[in-house]
mmCIF file of C-alpha atoms in Angstrom:
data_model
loop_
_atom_site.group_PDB
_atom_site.id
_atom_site.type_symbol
_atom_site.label_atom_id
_atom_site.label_comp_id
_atom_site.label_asym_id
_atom_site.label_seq_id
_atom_site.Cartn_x
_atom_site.Cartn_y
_atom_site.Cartn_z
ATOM 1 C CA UNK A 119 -203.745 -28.977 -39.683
ATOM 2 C CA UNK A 120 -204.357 -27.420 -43.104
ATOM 3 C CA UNK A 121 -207.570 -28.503 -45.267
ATOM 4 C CA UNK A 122 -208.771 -27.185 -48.192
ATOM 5 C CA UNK A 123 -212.121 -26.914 -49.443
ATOM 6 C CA UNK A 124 -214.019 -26.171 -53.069
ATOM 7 C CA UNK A 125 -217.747 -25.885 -53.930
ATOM 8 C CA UNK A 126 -219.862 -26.634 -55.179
ATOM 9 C CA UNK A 127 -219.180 -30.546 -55.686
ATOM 10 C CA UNK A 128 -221.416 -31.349 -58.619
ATOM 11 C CA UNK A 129 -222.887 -28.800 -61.205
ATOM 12 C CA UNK A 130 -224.571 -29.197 -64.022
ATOM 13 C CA UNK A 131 -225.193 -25.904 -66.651
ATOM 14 C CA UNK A 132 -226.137 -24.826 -69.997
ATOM 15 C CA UNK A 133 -223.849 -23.887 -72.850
ATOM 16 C CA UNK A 134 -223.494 -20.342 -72.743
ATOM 17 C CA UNK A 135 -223.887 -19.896 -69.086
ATOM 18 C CA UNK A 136 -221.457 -18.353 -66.595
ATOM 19 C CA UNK A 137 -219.286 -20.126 -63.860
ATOM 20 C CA UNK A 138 -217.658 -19.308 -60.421
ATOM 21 C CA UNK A 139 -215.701 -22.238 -58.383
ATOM 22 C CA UNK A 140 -214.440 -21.756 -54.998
ATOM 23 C CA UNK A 141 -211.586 -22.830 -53.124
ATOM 24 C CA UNK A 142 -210.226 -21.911 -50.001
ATOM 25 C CA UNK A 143 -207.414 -23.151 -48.132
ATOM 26 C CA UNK A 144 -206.887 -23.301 -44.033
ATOM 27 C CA UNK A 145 -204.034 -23.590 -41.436
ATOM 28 C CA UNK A 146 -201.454 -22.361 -43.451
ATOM 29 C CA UNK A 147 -200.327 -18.632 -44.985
ATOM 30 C CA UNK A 148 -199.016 -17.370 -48.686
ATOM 31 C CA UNK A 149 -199.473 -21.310 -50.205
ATOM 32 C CA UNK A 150 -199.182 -21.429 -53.649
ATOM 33 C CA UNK A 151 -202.765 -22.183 -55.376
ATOM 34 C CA UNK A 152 -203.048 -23.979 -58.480
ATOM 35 C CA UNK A 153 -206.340 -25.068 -60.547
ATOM 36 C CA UNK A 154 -206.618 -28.126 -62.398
ATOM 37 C CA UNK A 155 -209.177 -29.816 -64.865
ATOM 38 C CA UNK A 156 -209.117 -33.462 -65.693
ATOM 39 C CA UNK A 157 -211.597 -34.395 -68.597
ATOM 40 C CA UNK A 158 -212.992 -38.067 -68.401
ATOM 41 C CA UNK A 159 -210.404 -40.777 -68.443
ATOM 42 C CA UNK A 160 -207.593 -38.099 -69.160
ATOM 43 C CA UNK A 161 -204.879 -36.680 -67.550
ATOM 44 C CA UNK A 162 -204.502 -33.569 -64.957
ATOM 45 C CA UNK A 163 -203.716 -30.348 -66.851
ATOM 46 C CA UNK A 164 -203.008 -27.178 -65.011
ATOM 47 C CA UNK A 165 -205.005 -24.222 -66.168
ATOM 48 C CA UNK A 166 -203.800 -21.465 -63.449
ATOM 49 C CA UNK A 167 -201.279 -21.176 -60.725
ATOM 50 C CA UNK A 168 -201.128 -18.327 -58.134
ATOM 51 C CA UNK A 169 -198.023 -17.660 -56.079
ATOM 52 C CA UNK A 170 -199.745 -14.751 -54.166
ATOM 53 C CA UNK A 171 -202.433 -12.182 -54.092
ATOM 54 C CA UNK A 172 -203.363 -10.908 -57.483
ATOM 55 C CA UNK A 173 -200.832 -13.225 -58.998
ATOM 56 C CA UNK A 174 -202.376 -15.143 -61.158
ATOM 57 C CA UNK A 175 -200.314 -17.214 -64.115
ATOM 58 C CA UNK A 176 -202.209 -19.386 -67.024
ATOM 59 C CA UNK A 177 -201.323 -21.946 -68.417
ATOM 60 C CA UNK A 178 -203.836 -22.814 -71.080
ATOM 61 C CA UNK A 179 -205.339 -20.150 -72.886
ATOM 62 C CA UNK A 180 -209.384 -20.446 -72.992
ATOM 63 C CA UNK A 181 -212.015 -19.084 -72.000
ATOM 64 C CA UNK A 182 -211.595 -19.492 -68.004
ATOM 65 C CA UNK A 183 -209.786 -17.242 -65.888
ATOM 66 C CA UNK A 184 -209.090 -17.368 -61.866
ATOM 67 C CA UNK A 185 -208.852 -14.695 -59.203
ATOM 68 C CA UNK A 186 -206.775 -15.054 -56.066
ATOM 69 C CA UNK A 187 -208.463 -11.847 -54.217
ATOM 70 C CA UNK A 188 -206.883 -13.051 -50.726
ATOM 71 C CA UNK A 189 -203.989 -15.215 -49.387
ATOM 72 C CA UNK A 190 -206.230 -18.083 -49.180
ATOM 73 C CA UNK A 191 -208.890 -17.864 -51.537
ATOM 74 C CA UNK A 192 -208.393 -18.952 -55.586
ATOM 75 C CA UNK A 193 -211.617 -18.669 -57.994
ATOM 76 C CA UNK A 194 -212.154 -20.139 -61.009
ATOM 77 C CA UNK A 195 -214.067 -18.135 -63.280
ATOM 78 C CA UNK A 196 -215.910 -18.114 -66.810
ATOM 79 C CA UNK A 197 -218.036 -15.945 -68.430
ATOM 80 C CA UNK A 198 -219.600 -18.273 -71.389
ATOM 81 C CA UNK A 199 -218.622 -21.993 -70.857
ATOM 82 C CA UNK A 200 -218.390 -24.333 -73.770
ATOM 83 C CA UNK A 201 -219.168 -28.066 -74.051
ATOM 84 C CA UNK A 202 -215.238 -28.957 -73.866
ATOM 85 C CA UNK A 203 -215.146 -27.216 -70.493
ATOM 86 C CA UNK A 204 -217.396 -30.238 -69.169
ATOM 87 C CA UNK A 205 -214.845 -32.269 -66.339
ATOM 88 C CA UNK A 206 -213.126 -32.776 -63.302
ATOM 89 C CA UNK A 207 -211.871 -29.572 -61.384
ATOM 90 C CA UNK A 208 -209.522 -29.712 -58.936
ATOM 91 C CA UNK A 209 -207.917 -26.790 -56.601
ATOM 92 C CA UNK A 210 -204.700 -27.669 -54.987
ATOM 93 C CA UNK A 211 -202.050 -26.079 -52.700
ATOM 94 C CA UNK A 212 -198.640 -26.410 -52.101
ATOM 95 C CA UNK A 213 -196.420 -24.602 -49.429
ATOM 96 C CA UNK A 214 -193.557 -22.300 -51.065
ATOM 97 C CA UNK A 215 -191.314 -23.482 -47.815
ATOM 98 C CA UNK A 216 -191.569 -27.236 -47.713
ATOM 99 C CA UNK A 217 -188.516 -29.417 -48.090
ATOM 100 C CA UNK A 218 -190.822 -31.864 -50.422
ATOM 101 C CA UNK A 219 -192.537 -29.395 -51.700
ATOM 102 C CA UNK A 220 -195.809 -31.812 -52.257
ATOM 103 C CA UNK A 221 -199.243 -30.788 -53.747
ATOM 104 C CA UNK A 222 -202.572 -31.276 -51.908
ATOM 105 C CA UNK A 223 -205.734 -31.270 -53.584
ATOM 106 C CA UNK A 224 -209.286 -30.558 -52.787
ATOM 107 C CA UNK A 225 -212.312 -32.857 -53.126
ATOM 108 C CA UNK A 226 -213.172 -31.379 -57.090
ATOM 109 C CA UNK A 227 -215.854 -29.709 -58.470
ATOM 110 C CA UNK A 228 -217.546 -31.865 -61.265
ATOM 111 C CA UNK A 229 -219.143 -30.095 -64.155
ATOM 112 C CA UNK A 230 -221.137 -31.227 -66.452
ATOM 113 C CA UNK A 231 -222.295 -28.462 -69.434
ATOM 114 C CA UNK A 232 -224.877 -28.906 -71.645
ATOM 115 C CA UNK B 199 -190.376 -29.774 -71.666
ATOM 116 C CA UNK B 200 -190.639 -32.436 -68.872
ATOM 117 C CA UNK B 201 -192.499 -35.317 -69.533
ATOM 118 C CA UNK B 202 -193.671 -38.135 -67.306
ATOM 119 C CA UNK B 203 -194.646 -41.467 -68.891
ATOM 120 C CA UNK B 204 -196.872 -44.393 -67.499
ATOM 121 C CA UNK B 205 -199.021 -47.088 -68.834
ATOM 122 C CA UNK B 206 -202.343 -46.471 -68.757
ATOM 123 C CA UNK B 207 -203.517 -50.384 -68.040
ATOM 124 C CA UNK B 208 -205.163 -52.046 -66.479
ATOM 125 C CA UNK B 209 -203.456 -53.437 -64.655
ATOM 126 C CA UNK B 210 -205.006 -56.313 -63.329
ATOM 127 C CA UNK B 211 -203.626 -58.418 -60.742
ATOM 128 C CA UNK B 212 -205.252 -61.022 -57.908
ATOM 129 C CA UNK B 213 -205.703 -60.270 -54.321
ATOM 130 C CA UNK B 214 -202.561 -60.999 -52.074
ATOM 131 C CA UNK B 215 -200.501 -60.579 -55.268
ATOM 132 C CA UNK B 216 -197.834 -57.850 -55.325
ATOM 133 C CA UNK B 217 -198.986 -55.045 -57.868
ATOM 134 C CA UNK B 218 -195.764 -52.866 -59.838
ATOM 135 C CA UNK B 219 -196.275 -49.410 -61.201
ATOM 136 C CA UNK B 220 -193.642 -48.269 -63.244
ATOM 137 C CA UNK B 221 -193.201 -44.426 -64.258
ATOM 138 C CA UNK B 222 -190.029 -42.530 -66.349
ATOM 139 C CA UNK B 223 -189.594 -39.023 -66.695
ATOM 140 C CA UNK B 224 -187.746 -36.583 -68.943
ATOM 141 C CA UNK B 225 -185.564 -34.201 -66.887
ATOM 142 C CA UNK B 226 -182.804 -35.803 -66.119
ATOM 143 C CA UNK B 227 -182.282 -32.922 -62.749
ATOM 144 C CA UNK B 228 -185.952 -33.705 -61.320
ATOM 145 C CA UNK B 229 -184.883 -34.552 -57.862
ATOM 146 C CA UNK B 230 -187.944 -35.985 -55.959
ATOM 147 C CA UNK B 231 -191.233 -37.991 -57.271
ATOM 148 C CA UNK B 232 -194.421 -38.495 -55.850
ATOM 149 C CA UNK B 233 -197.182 -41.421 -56.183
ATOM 150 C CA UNK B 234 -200.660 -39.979 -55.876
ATOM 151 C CA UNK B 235 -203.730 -42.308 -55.693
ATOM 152 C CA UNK B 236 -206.758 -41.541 -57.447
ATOM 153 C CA UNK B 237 -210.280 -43.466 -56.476
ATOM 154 C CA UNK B 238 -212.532 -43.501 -59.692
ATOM 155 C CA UNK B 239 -214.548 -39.624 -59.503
ATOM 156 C CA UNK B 240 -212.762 -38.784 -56.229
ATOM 157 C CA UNK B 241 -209.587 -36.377 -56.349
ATOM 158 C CA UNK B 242 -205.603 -37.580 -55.732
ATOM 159 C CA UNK B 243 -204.201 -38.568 -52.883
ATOM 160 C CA UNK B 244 -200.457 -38.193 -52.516
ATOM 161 C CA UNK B 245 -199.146 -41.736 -51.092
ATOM 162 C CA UNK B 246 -195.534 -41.526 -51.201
ATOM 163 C CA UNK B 247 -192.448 -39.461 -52.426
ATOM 164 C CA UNK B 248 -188.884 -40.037 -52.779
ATOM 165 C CA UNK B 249 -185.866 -38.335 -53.621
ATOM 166 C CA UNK B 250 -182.879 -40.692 -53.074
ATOM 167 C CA UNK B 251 -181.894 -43.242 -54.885
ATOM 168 C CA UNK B 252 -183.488 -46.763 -54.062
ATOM 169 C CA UNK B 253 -185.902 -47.778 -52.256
ATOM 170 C CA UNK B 254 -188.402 -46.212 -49.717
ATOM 171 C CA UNK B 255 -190.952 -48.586 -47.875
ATOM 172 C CA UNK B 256 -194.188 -47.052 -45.875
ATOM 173 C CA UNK B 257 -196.350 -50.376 -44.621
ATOM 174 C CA UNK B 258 -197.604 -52.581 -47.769
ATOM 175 C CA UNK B 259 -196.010 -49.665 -50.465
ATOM 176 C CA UNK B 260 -192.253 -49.142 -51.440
ATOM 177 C CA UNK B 261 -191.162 -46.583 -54.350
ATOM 178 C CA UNK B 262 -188.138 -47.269 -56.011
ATOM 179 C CA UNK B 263 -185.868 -44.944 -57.722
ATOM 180 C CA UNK B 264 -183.092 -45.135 -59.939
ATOM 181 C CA UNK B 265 -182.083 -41.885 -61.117
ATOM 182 C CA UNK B 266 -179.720 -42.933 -63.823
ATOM 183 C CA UNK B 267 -182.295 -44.746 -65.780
ATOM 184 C CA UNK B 268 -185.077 -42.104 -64.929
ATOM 185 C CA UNK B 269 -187.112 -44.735 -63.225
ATOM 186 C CA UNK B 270 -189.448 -44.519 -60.420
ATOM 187 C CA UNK B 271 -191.897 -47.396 -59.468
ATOM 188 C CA UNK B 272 -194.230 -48.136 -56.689
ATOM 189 C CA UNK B 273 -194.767 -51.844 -55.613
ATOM 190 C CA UNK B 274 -198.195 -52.750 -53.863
ATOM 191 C CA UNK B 275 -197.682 -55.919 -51.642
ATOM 192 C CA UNK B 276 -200.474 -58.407 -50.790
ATOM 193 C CA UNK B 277 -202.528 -56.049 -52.851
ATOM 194 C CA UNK B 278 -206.206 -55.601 -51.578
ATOM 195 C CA UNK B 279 -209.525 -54.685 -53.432
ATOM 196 C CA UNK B 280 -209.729 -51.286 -52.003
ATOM 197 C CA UNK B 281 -205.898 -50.835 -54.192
ATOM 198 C CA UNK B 282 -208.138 -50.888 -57.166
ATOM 199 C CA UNK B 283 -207.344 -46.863 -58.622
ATOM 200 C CA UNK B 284 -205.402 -44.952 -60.851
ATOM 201 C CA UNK B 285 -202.537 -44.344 -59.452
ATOM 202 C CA UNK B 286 -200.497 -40.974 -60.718
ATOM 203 C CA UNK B 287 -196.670 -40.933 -60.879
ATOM 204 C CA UNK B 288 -195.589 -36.302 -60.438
ATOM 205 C CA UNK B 289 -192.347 -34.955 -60.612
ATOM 206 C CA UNK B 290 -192.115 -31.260 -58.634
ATOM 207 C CA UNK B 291 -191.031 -27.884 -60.033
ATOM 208 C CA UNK B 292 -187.475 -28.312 -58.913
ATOM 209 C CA UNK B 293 -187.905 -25.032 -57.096
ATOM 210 C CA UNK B 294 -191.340 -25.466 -55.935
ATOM 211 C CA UNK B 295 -192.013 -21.656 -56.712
ATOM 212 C CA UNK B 296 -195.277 -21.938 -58.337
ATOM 213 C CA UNK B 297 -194.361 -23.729 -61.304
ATOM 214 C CA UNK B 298 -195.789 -26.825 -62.574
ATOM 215 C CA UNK B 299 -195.670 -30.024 -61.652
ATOM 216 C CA UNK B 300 -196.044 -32.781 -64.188
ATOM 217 C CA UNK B 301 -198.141 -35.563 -63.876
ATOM 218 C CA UNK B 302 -198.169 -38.649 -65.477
ATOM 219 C CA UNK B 303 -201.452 -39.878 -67.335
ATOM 220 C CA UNK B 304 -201.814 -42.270 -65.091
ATOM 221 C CA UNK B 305 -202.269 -46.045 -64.871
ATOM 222 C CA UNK B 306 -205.097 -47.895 -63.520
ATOM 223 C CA UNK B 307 -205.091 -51.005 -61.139
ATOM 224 C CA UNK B 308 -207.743 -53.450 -61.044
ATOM 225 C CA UNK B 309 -207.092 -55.936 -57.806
ATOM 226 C CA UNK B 310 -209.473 -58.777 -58.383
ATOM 227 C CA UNK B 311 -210.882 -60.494 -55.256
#
């Protein structure tokens, strides 16, 4: 069966500061990767989506950006966060071939920046 | 743009009492819909989808569609405590190629015991 997993779960950093988030997905091949962030009692807005290796699509410009560097793997990256990048953030999957085409999302990374 | 509309709440209804979610969308050629659960600082669960006209049951939960009004619901029967979430209405990229999908802001339901 296919899982995904991010990390880490909970983080807490200063203004200023770098980020990396992790996701990986297992049990299935070429799914199409997405990150979200959902700020507190808000909505989920897409920041990247990633049809393949190296194929990496925004949709909110900012200061994040995300790295697919194999079939599986989708990073979320910044190199100075900001206070408003403080939230929910969620990795998520969907398979290209699937009749219903439904998304699947991982547990969420929660950061907090200070 | 497509755009997916729900009330926020809360909703609040008793135990055993039959809780309705209602959701409309934008693009009149979205084709399927999907009801994700979301516990409060946990991350969705999809519940149910749909993509006919009608009604679709799956034990205490049935979705409802009616495409010509661009309305999609989900009712909760004998609605328990652990119901209490937000629960998000999405419409897919009609070709599920990477695009995105659309999610509604949610509404949050409060089943008091």
């Amino acid at each position: 069966s296919q899982t995904i997993h991010q990390w880490p779960a909970t983080l807490v950093q200063p203004v200023g500061s770098p980020l990396s988030l992790e996701c990986t997905v297992e049990g299935t091949s070429n799914p199409n990767l997405y990150w979200y962030r959902q700020a507190a009692g808000r909505g989920l807005q897409l920041l990247f989506y990633s049809v393949g290796i190296g194929q990496i699509s925004s949709e909110v410009p900012q200061n994040l950006s995300a790295s697919r560097p194999q079939d599986r793997q989708f990073i979320l990256s910044s190199k100075k966060l900001l206070l408003s990048d403080s939230g929910f953030y969620l990795c998520a999957w969907s398979v290209e071939t699937s009749d219903t085409g439904e998304l699947f999302f991982g547990e969420g990374s929660r950061l907090t920046v200070l | 743009q497509k755009e997916v509309e729900q009330n926020s709440g809360p909703l609040s209804v008793p135990e055993g009492a039959i809780a309705s979610l209602n959701c409309t969308y934008s693009d009149r050629g979205s084709q399927s819909f999907f009801w994700y659960r979301q516990y409060s600082g946990k991350s969705p669960e999809l519940i149910m989808f749909i993509y006919s006209n009608g009604d679709k049951e799956d034990g205490r939960f049935t979705a409802q569609l009616n495409k010509a009004s661009q309305y999609v619901s989900l009712l909760i029967r004998d609605s328990q405590p652990s119901d209490s979430a937000t629960y998000l209405c999405a419409v897919p990229p009609r070709d599920n190629y990477g695009q995105n999908f659309v999610f509604g802001p949610g509404t949050r339901l409060s089943v008091l015991p």
